[in-house]
JSON list of C-alpha atoms in Angstrom, two decimals:
[
{"chain": "A", "resi": 228, "resn": "UNK", "atom": "CA", "xyz": [14.52, -18.91, -6.54]},
{"chain": "A", "resi": 229, "resn": "UNK", "atom": "CA", "xyz": [11.67, -18.02, -4.18]},
{"chain": "A", "resi": 230, "resn": "UNK", "atom": "CA", "xyz": [10.22, -14.75, -3.05]},
{"chain": "A", "resi": 231, "resn": "UNK", "atom": "CA", "xyz": [9.35, -14.96, 0.61]},
{"chain": "A", "resi": 232, "resn": "UNK", "atom": "CA", "xyz": [6.86, -12.80, 2.44]},
{"chain": "A", "resi": 233, "resn": "UNK", "atom": "CA", "xyz": [5.90, -12.72, 6.11]},
{"chain": "A", "resi": 234, "resn": "UNK", "atom": "CA", "xyz": [3.87, -15.87, 5.56]},
{"chain": "A", "resi": 235, "resn": "UNK", "atom": "CA", "xyz": [3.70, -18.02, 2.46]},
{"chain": "A", "resi": 236, "resn": "UNK", "atom": "CA", "xyz": [6.49, -18.60, -0.05]},
{"chain": "A", "resi": 237, "resn": "UNK", "atom": "CA", "xyz": [5.79, -17.59, -3.64]},
{"chain": "A", "resi": 238, "resn": "UNK", "atom": "CA", "xyz": [7.54, -19.41, -6.47]},
{"chain": "A", "resi": 239, "resn": "UNK", "atom": "CA", "xyz": [9.41, -17.21, -8.92]},
{"chain": "A", "resi": 240, "resn": "UNK", "atom": "CA", "xyz": [11.35, -20.04, -10.59]},
{"chain": "A", "resi": 241, "resn": "UNK", "atom": "CA", "xyz": [9.93, -18.97, -13.96]},
{"chain": "A", "resi": 242, "resn": "UNK", "atom": "CA", "xyz": [12.76, -16.41, -13.96]},
{"chain": "A", "resi": 243, "resn": "UNK", "atom": "CA", "xyz": [15.28, -19.17, -14.67]},
{"chain": "A", "resi": 244, "resn": "UNK", "atom": "CA", "xyz": [16.25, -19.82, -18.25]},
{"chain": "A", "resi": 245, "resn": "UNK", "atom": "CA", "xyz": [15.24, -16.44, -19.66]},
{"chain": "A", "resi": 246, "resn": "UNK", "atom": "CA", "xyz": [17.61, -14.22, -21.57]},
{"chain": "A", "resi": 247, "resn": "UNK", "atom": "CA", "xyz": [19.51, -11.54, -19.68]},
{"chain": "A", "resi": 248, "resn": "UNK", "atom": "CA", "xyz": [17.31, -8.67, -20.91]},
{"chain": "A", "resi": 249, "resn": "UNK", "atom": "CA", "xyz": [14.14, -10.65, -20.31]},
{"chain": "A", "resi": 250, "resn": "UNK", "atom": "CA", "xyz": [15.33, -11.64, -16.85]},
{"chain": "A", "resi": 251, "resn": "UNK", "atom": "CA", "xyz": [15.82, -7.93, -16.07]},
{"chain": "A", "resi": 252, "resn": "UNK", "atom": "CA", "xyz": [12.34, -7.09, -17.36]},
{"chain": "A", "resi": 253, "resn": "UNK", "atom": "CA", "xyz": [10.75, -9.94, -15.42]},
{"chain": "A", "resi": 254, "resn": "UNK", "atom": "CA", "xyz": [12.58, -9.01, -12.22]},
{"chain": "A", "resi": 255, "resn": "UNK", "atom": "CA", "xyz": [11.06, -5.56, -12.39]},
{"chain": "A", "resi": 256, "resn": "UNK", "atom": "CA", "xyz": [7.60, -7.06, -12.72]},
{"chain": "A", "resi": 257, "resn": "UNK", "atom": "CA", "xyz": [8.24, -9.46, -9.83]},
{"chain": "A", "resi": 258, "resn": "UNK", "atom": "CA", "xyz": [9.56, -6.64, -7.65]},
{"chain": "A", "resi": 259, "resn": "UNK", "atom": "CA", "xyz": [6.47, -4.59, -8.31]},
{"chain": "A", "resi": 260, "resn": "UNK", "atom": "CA", "xyz": [4.12, -7.45, -7.52]},
{"chain": "A", "resi": 261, "resn": "UNK", "atom": "CA", "xyz": [6.25, -8.38, -4.50]},
{"chain": "A", "resi": 262, "resn": "UNK", "atom": "CA", "xyz": [5.10, -5.28, -2.61]},
{"chain": "A", "resi": 263, "resn": "UNK", "atom": "CA", "xyz": [1.49, -6.14, -3.51]},
{"chain": "A", "resi": 264, "resn": "UNK", "atom": "CA", "xyz": [1.96, -9.68, -2.24]},
{"chain": "A", "resi": 265, "resn": "UNK", "atom": "CA", "xyz": [3.65, -8.41, 0.91]},
{"chain": "A", "resi": 266, "resn": "UNK", "atom": "CA", "xyz": [1.04, -5.71, 1.61]},
{"chain": "A", "resi": 267, "resn": "UNK", "atom": "CA", "xyz": [-1.88, -8.11, 1.23]},
{"chain": "A", "resi": 268, "resn": "UNK", "atom": "CA", "xyz": [-0.01, -10.76, 3.21]},
{"chain": "A", "resi": 269, "resn": "UNK", "atom": "CA", "xyz": [0.37, -8.38, 6.16]},
{"chain": "A", "resi": 270, "resn": "UNK", "atom": "CA", "xyz": [-3.32, -7.52, 5.85]},
{"chain": "A", "resi": 271, "resn": "UNK", "atom": "CA", "xyz": [-4.28, -11.20, 5.75]},
{"chain": "A", "resi": 272, "resn": "UNK", "atom": "CA", "xyz": [-2.25, -11.80, 8.90]},
{"chain": "A", "resi": 273, "resn": "UNK", "atom": "CA", "xyz": [-4.37, -9.52, 11.11]},
{"chain": "A", "resi": 274, "resn": "UNK", "atom": "CA", "xyz": [-2.71, -6.20, 10.31]},
{"chain": "A", "resi": 275, "resn": "UNK", "atom": "CA", "xyz": [-4.72, -3.32, 8.90]},
{"chain": "A", "resi": 276, "resn": "UNK", "atom": "CA", "xyz": [-4.67, -1.74, 5.45]},
{"chain": "A", "resi": 277, "resn": "UNK", "atom": "CA", "xyz": [-2.29, 1.07, 6.37]},
{"chain": "A", "resi": 278, "resn": "UNK", "atom": "CA", "xyz": [0.10, -1.32, 8.09]},
{"chain": "A", "resi": 279, "resn": "UNK", "atom": "CA", "xyz": [0.12, -3.57, 5.03]},
{"chain": "A", "resi": 280, "resn": "UNK", "atom": "CA", "xyz": [0.99, -0.89, 2.50]},
{"chain": "A", "resi": 281, "resn": "UNK", "atom": "CA", "xyz": [3.41, 1.07, 4.69]},
{"chain": "A", "resi": 282, "resn": "UNK", "atom": "CA", "xyz": [5.30, -1.91, 6.10]},
{"chain": "A", "resi": 283, "resn": "UNK", "atom": "CA", "xyz": [5.68, -3.63, 2.71]},
{"chain": "A", "resi": 284, "resn": "UNK", "atom": "CA", "xyz": [7.70, -0.64, 1.48]},
{"chain": "A", "resi": 285, "resn": "UNK", "atom": "CA", "xyz": [9.23, 0.65, 4.72]},
{"chain": "A", "resi": 286, "resn": "UNK", "atom": "CA", "xyz": [10.96, -2.65, 5.48]},
{"chain": "A", "resi": 287, "resn": "UNK", "atom": "CA", "xyz": [12.39, -2.72, 1.94]},
{"chain": "A", "resi": 288, "resn": "UNK", "atom": "CA", "xyz": [13.83, 0.72, 2.69]},
{"chain": "A", "resi": 289, "resn": "UNK", "atom": "CA", "xyz": [15.52, -0.56, 5.86]},
{"chain": "A", "resi": 290, "resn": "UNK", "atom": "CA", "xyz": [12.97, 0.34, 8.53]},
{"chain": "A", "resi": 291, "resn": "UNK", "atom": "CA", "xyz": [12.46, -2.14, 11.33]},
{"chain": "A", "resi": 292, "resn": "UNK", "atom": "CA", "xyz": [9.29, -4.16, 10.69]},
{"chain": "A", "resi": 293, "resn": "UNK", "atom": "CA", "xyz": [7.86, -3.70, 14.19]},
{"chain": "A", "resi": 294, "resn": "UNK", "atom": "CA", "xyz": [8.49, 0.04, 14.07]},
{"chain": "A", "resi": 295, "resn": "UNK", "atom": "CA", "xyz": [6.75, 0.31, 10.69]},
{"chain": "A", "resi": 296, "resn": "UNK", "atom": "CA", "xyz": [3.78, -1.70, 11.96]},
{"chain": "A", "resi": 297, "resn": "UNK", "atom": "CA", "xyz": [3.52, 0.52, 15.05]},
{"chain": "A", "resi": 298, "resn": "UNK", "atom": "CA", "xyz": [3.71, 3.76, 13.06]},
{"chain": "A", "resi": 299, "resn": "UNK", "atom": "CA", "xyz": [0.91, 2.69, 10.71]},
{"chain": "A", "resi": 300, "resn": "UNK", "atom": "CA", "xyz": [-1.38, 1.11, 13.34]},
{"chain": "A", "resi": 301, "resn": "UNK", "atom": "CA", "xyz": [-3.81, 3.96, 13.90]},
{"chain": "A", "resi": 302, "resn": "UNK", "atom": "CA", "xyz": [-4.43, 4.79, 10.24]},
{"chain": "A", "resi": 303, "resn": "UNK", "atom": "CA", "xyz": [-6.39, 1.63, 9.39]},
{"chain": "A", "resi": 304, "resn": "UNK", "atom": "CA", "xyz": [-10.13, 1.75, 8.85]},
{"chain": "A", "resi": 305, "resn": "UNK", "atom": "CA", "xyz": [-10.00, 5.39, 7.88]},
{"chain": "A", "resi": 306, "resn": "UNK", "atom": "CA", "xyz": [-8.35, 6.32, 11.17]},
{"chain": "A", "resi": 307, "resn": "UNK", "atom": "CA", "xyz": [-11.11, 4.34, 12.93]},
{"chain": "A", "resi": 308, "resn": "UNK", "atom": "CA", "xyz": [-13.73, 6.78, 11.58]},
{"chain": "A", "resi": 309, "resn": "UNK", "atom": "CA", "xyz": [-14.06, 5.79, 7.91]},
{"chain": "A", "resi": 310, "resn": "UNK", "atom": "CA", "xyz": [-12.11, 8.86, 6.80]},
{"chain": "A", "resi": 311, "resn": "UNK", "atom": "CA", "xyz": [-8.96, 8.63, 4.66]},
{"chain": "A", "resi": 312, "resn": "UNK", "atom": "CA", "xyz": [-8.57, 5.05, 3.35]},
{"chain": "A", "resi": 313, "resn": "UNK", "atom": "CA", "xyz": [-5.85, 3.31, 5.37]},
{"chain": "A", "resi": 314, "resn": "UNK", "atom": "CA", "xyz": [-4.18, 1.99, 2.20]},
{"chain": "A", "resi": 315, "resn": "UNK", "atom": "CA", "xyz": [-3.93, 5.59, 0.99]},
{"chain": "A", "resi": 316, "resn": "UNK", "atom": "CA", "xyz": [-2.57, 6.75, 4.36]},
{"chain": "A", "resi": 317, "resn": "UNK", "atom": "CA", "xyz": [0.04, 3.99, 4.22]},
{"chain": "A", "resi": 318, "resn": "UNK", "atom": "CA", "xyz": [1.01, 4.98, 0.69]},
{"chain": "A", "resi": 319, "resn": "UNK", "atom": "CA", "xyz": [1.32, 8.65, 1.65]},
{"chain": "A", "resi": 320, "resn": "UNK", "atom": "CA", "xyz": [3.65, 7.65, 4.49]},
{"chain": "A", "resi": 321, "resn": "UNK", "atom": "CA", "xyz": [5.74, 5.63, 1.99]},
{"chain": "A", "resi": 322, "resn": "UNK", "atom": "CA", "xyz": [6.00, 8.72, -0.22]},
{"chain": "A", "resi": 323, "resn": "UNK", "atom": "CA", "xyz": [7.03, 10.69, 2.85]},
{"chain": "A", "resi": 324, "resn": "UNK", "atom": "CA", "xyz": [9.82, 8.21, 3.55]},
{"chain": "A", "resi": 325, "resn": "UNK", "atom": "CA", "xyz": [11.00, 8.36, -0.05]},
{"chain": "A", "resi": 326, "resn": "UNK", "atom": "CA", "xyz": [10.82, 12.09, -0.74]},
{"chain": "A", "resi": 327, "resn": "UNK", "atom": "CA", "xyz": [9.51, 13.84, 2.34]},
{"chain": "A", "resi": 328, "resn": "UNK", "atom": "CA", "xyz": [10.46, 17.27, 3.60]},
{"chain": "A", "resi": 329, "resn": "UNK", "atom": "CA", "xyz": [12.91, 17.19, 6.53]},
{"chain": "A", "resi": 330, "resn": "UNK", "atom": "CA", "xyz": [14.90, 20.45, 6.47]},
{"chain": "A", "resi": 331, "resn": "UNK", "atom": "CA", "xyz": [13.07, 23.54, 7.69]},
{"chain": "A", "resi": 332, "resn": "UNK", "atom": "CA", "xyz": [14.70, 25.82, 5.14]},
{"chain": "A", "resi": 333, "resn": "UNK", "atom": "CA", "xyz": [14.18, 23.47, 2.17]},
{"chain": "A", "resi": 334, "resn": "UNK", "atom": "CA", "xyz": [10.98, 24.77, 0.62]},
{"chain": "A", "resi": 335, "resn": "UNK", "atom": "CA", "xyz": [11.71, 22.97, -2.65]},
{"chain": "A", "resi": 336, "resn": "UNK", "atom": "CA", "xyz": [11.57, 19.52, -1.06]},
{"chain": "A", "resi": 337, "resn": "UNK", "atom": "CA", "xyz": [8.39, 20.48, 0.76]},
{"chain": "A", "resi": 338, "resn": "UNK", "atom": "CA", "xyz": [6.77, 21.57, -2.50]},
{"chain": "A", "resi": 339, "resn": "UNK", "atom": "CA", "xyz": [7.90, 18.37, -4.22]},
{"chain": "A", "resi": 340, "resn": "UNK", "atom": "CA", "xyz": [6.54, 16.21, -1.38]},
{"chain": "A", "resi": 341, "resn": "UNK", "atom": "CA", "xyz": [3.17, 17.96, -1.57]},
{"chain": "A", "resi": 342, "resn": "UNK", "atom": "CA", "xyz": [3.07, 17.65, -5.36]},
{"chain": "A", "resi": 343, "resn": "UNK", "atom": "CA", "xyz": [3.87, 13.93, -5.17]},
{"chain": "A", "resi": 344, "resn": "UNK", "atom": "CA", "xyz": [1.17, 13.30, -2.55]},
{"chain": "A", "resi": 345, "resn": "UNK", "atom": "CA", "xyz": [-1.36, 15.28, -4.61]},
{"chain": "A", "resi": 346, "resn": "UNK", "atom": "CA", "xyz": [-0.45, 13.20, -7.67]},
{"chain": "A", "resi": 347, "resn": "UNK", "atom": "CA", "xyz": [-0.92, 9.98, -5.72]},
{"chain": "A", "resi": 348, "resn": "UNK", "atom": "CA", "xyz": [-4.30, 11.12, -4.39]},
{"chain": "A", "resi": 349, "resn": "UNK", "atom": "CA", "xyz": [-5.45, 12.17, -7.87]},
{"chain": "A", "resi": 350, "resn": "UNK", "atom": "CA", "xyz": [-4.46, 8.81, -9.34]},
{"chain": "A", "resi": 351, "resn": "UNK", "atom": "CA", "xyz": [-6.17, 6.87, -6.56]},
{"chain": "A", "resi": 352, "resn": "UNK", "atom": "CA", "xyz": [-9.36, 8.90, -6.95]},
{"chain": "A", "resi": 353, "resn": "UNK", "atom": "CA", "xyz": [-9.29, 8.44, -10.72]},
{"chain": "A", "resi": 354, "resn": "UNK", "atom": "CA", "xyz": [-8.93, 4.69, -10.33]},
{"chain": "A", "resi": 355, "resn": "UNK", "atom": "CA", "xyz": [-11.23, 4.11, -7.34]},
{"chain": "A", "resi": 356, "resn": "UNK", "atom": "CA", "xyz": [-13.59, 7.08, -7.18]},
{"chain": "A", "resi": 357, "resn": "UNK", "atom": "CA", "xyz": [-12.57, 8.35, -3.74]},
{"chain": "A", "resi": 358, "resn": "UNK", "atom": "CA", "xyz": [-9.93, 8.24, -1.01]},
{"chain": "A", "resi": 359, "resn": "UNK", "atom": "CA", "xyz": [-12.53, 8.18, 1.77]},
{"chain": "A", "resi": 360, "resn": "UNK", "atom": "CA", "xyz": [-12.93, 4.77, 3.39]},
{"chain": "A", "resi": 361, "resn": "UNK", "atom": "CA", "xyz": [-16.69, 4.98, 3.99]},
{"chain": "A", "resi": 362, "resn": "UNK", "atom": "CA", "xyz": [-17.28, 6.14, 0.39]},
{"chain": "A", "resi": 363, "resn": "UNK", "atom": "CA", "xyz": [-15.15, 3.32, -0.99]},
{"chain": "A", "resi": 364, "resn": "UNK", "atom": "CA", "xyz": [-16.82, 0.68, 1.20]},
{"chain": "A", "resi": 365, "resn": "UNK", "atom": "CA", "xyz": [-20.28, 2.18, 0.91]},
{"chain": "A", "resi": 366, "resn": "UNK", "atom": "CA", "xyz": [-20.69, 1.87, 4.67]},
{"chain": "A", "resi": 367, "resn": "UNK", "atom": "CA", "xyz": [-19.83, 3.96, 7.72]},
{"chain": "A", "resi": 368, "resn": "UNK", "atom": "CA", "xyz": [-17.40, 2.27, 10.11]},
{"chain": "A", "resi": 369, "resn": "UNK", "atom": "CA", "xyz": [-18.75, 4.32, 13.02]},
{"chain": "A", "resi": 370, "resn": "UNK", "atom": "CA", "xyz": [-22.21, 2.72, 12.79]},
{"chain": "A", "resi": 371, "resn": "UNK", "atom": "CA", "xyz": [-22.77, -0.72, 14.32]},
{"chain": "A", "resi": 372, "resn": "UNK", "atom": "CA", "xyz": [-25.34, -1.69, 11.68]},
{"chain": "A", "resi": 373, "resn": "UNK", "atom": "CA", "xyz": [-22.89, -0.80, 8.90]},
{"chain": "A", "resi": 374, "resn": "UNK", "atom": "CA", "xyz": [-20.15, -2.89, 10.52]},
{"chain": "A", "resi": 375, "resn": "UNK", "atom": "CA", "xyz": [-22.57, -5.82, 10.56]},
{"chain": "A", "resi": 376, "resn": "UNK", "atom": "CA", "xyz": [-23.30, -5.30, 6.85]},
{"chain": "A", "resi": 377, "resn": "UNK", "atom": "CA", "xyz": [-19.57, -5.07, 6.06]},
{"chain": "A", "resi": 378, "resn": "UNK", "atom": "CA", "xyz": [-18.91, -8.29, 7.92]},
{"chain": "A", "resi": 379, "resn": "UNK", "atom": "CA", "xyz": [-21.91, -10.08, 6.37]},
{"chain": "A", "resi": 380, "resn": "UNK", "atom": "CA", "xyz": [-20.63, -9.15, 2.90]},
{"chain": "A", "resi": 381, "resn": "UNK", "atom": "CA", "xyz": [-17.05, -9.98, 3.91]},
{"chain": "A", "resi": 382, "resn": "UNK", "atom": "CA", "xyz": [-15.88, -6.62, 2.52]},
{"chain": "A", "resi": 383, "resn": "UNK", "atom": "CA", "xyz": [-12.84, -6.44, 4.77]},
{"chain": "A", "resi": 384, "resn": "UNK", "atom": "CA", "xyz": [-11.57, -9.63, 3.07]},
{"chain": "A", "resi": 385, "resn": "UNK", "atom": "CA", "xyz": [-12.88, -9.12, -0.46]},
{"chain": "A", "resi": 386, "resn": "UNK", "atom": "CA", "xyz": [-12.89, -5.37, -1.11]},
{"chain": "A", "resi": 387, "resn": "UNK", "atom": "CA", "xyz": [-10.17, -3.91, 1.11]},
{"chain": "A", "resi": 388, "resn": "UNK", "atom": "CA", "xyz": [-7.32, -6.03, -0.34]},
{"chain": "A", "resi": 389, "resn": "UNK", "atom": "CA", "xyz": [-8.18, -4.50, -3.73]},
{"chain": "A", "resi": 390, "resn": "UNK", "atom": "CA", "xyz": [-7.53, -1.05, -2.23]},
{"chain": "A", "resi": 391, "resn": "UNK", "atom": "CA", "xyz": [-4.15, -2.21, -0.93]},
{"chain": "A", "resi": 392, "resn": "UNK", "atom": "CA", "xyz": [-3.27, -3.56, -4.36]},
{"chain": "A", "resi": 393, "resn": "UNK", "atom": "CA", "xyz": [-4.41, -0.33, -6.00]},
{"chain": "A", "resi": 394, "resn": "UNK", "atom": "CA", "xyz": [-2.35, 1.83, -3.64]},
{"chain": "A", "resi": 395, "resn": "UNK", "atom": "CA", "xyz": [0.74, -0.33, -4.19]},
{"chain": "A", "resi": 396, "resn": "UNK", "atom": "CA", "xyz": [0.29, -0.31, -7.96]},
{"chain": "A", "resi": 397, "resn": "UNK", "atom": "CA", "xyz": [0.08, 3.48, -8.01]},
{"chain": "A", "resi": 398, "resn": "UNK", "atom": "CA", "xyz": [3.16, 3.73, -5.77]},
{"chain": "A", "resi": 399, "resn": "UNK", "atom": "CA", "xyz": [5.04, 1.36, -8.08]},
{"chain": "A", "resi": 400, "resn": "UNK", "atom": "CA", "xyz": [4.06, 3.43, -11.11]},
{"chain": "A", "resi": 401, "resn": "UNK", "atom": "CA", "xyz": [5.09, 6.70, -9.52]},
{"chain": "A", "resi": 402, "resn": "UNK", "atom": "CA", "xyz": [8.40, 5.30, -8.32]},
{"chain": "A", "resi": 403, "resn": "UNK", "atom": "CA", "xyz": [9.20, 3.76, -11.71]},
{"chain": "A", "resi": 404, "resn": "UNK", "atom": "CA", "xyz": [8.34, 7.12, -13.34]},
{"chain": "A", "resi": 405, "resn": "UNK", "atom": "CA", "xyz": [10.92, 8.76, -11.08]},
{"chain": "A", "resi": 406, "resn": "UNK", "atom": "CA", "xyz": [8.39, 10.99, -9.36]},
{"chain": "A", "resi": 407, "resn": "UNK", "atom": "CA", "xyz": [9.68, 10.02, -5.94]}
]
């Protein structure tokens, strides 16, 4: 058995030969890490942080991959201004797909959606210190000298994937807790 992403193939053959209950437990762990693998794989294939997180989940929910990539395009790099972390923006869009408000008269679903997004933001801040891209990176994406420093330190390839993984982990936790 293999778990395939948009690029490489990841071996999950260790699932074979386990007992039925253990196989179930392991499958849950593989599923959770699958979104992490997929999100980082998108990111490593020239898509941005928001595209990675959003598309990893949106395609699993039946959305067309190209549509998901297009929707999330302009949220990467803190919306091009170092504002809200793109991985966070992607995760918030995932939560919107899962439990968003879509009926004008349904105030309960709107309240739930807002509560879920607040919970996600709180967890991300607790884990990472901020949801603001420039605060997380320690550099301002609108300044040429800061872009040079980011590139010299390879932060887009070393730090940003950690934010994708963090966002996906929090999403996985919230989904498994039944919050959304």
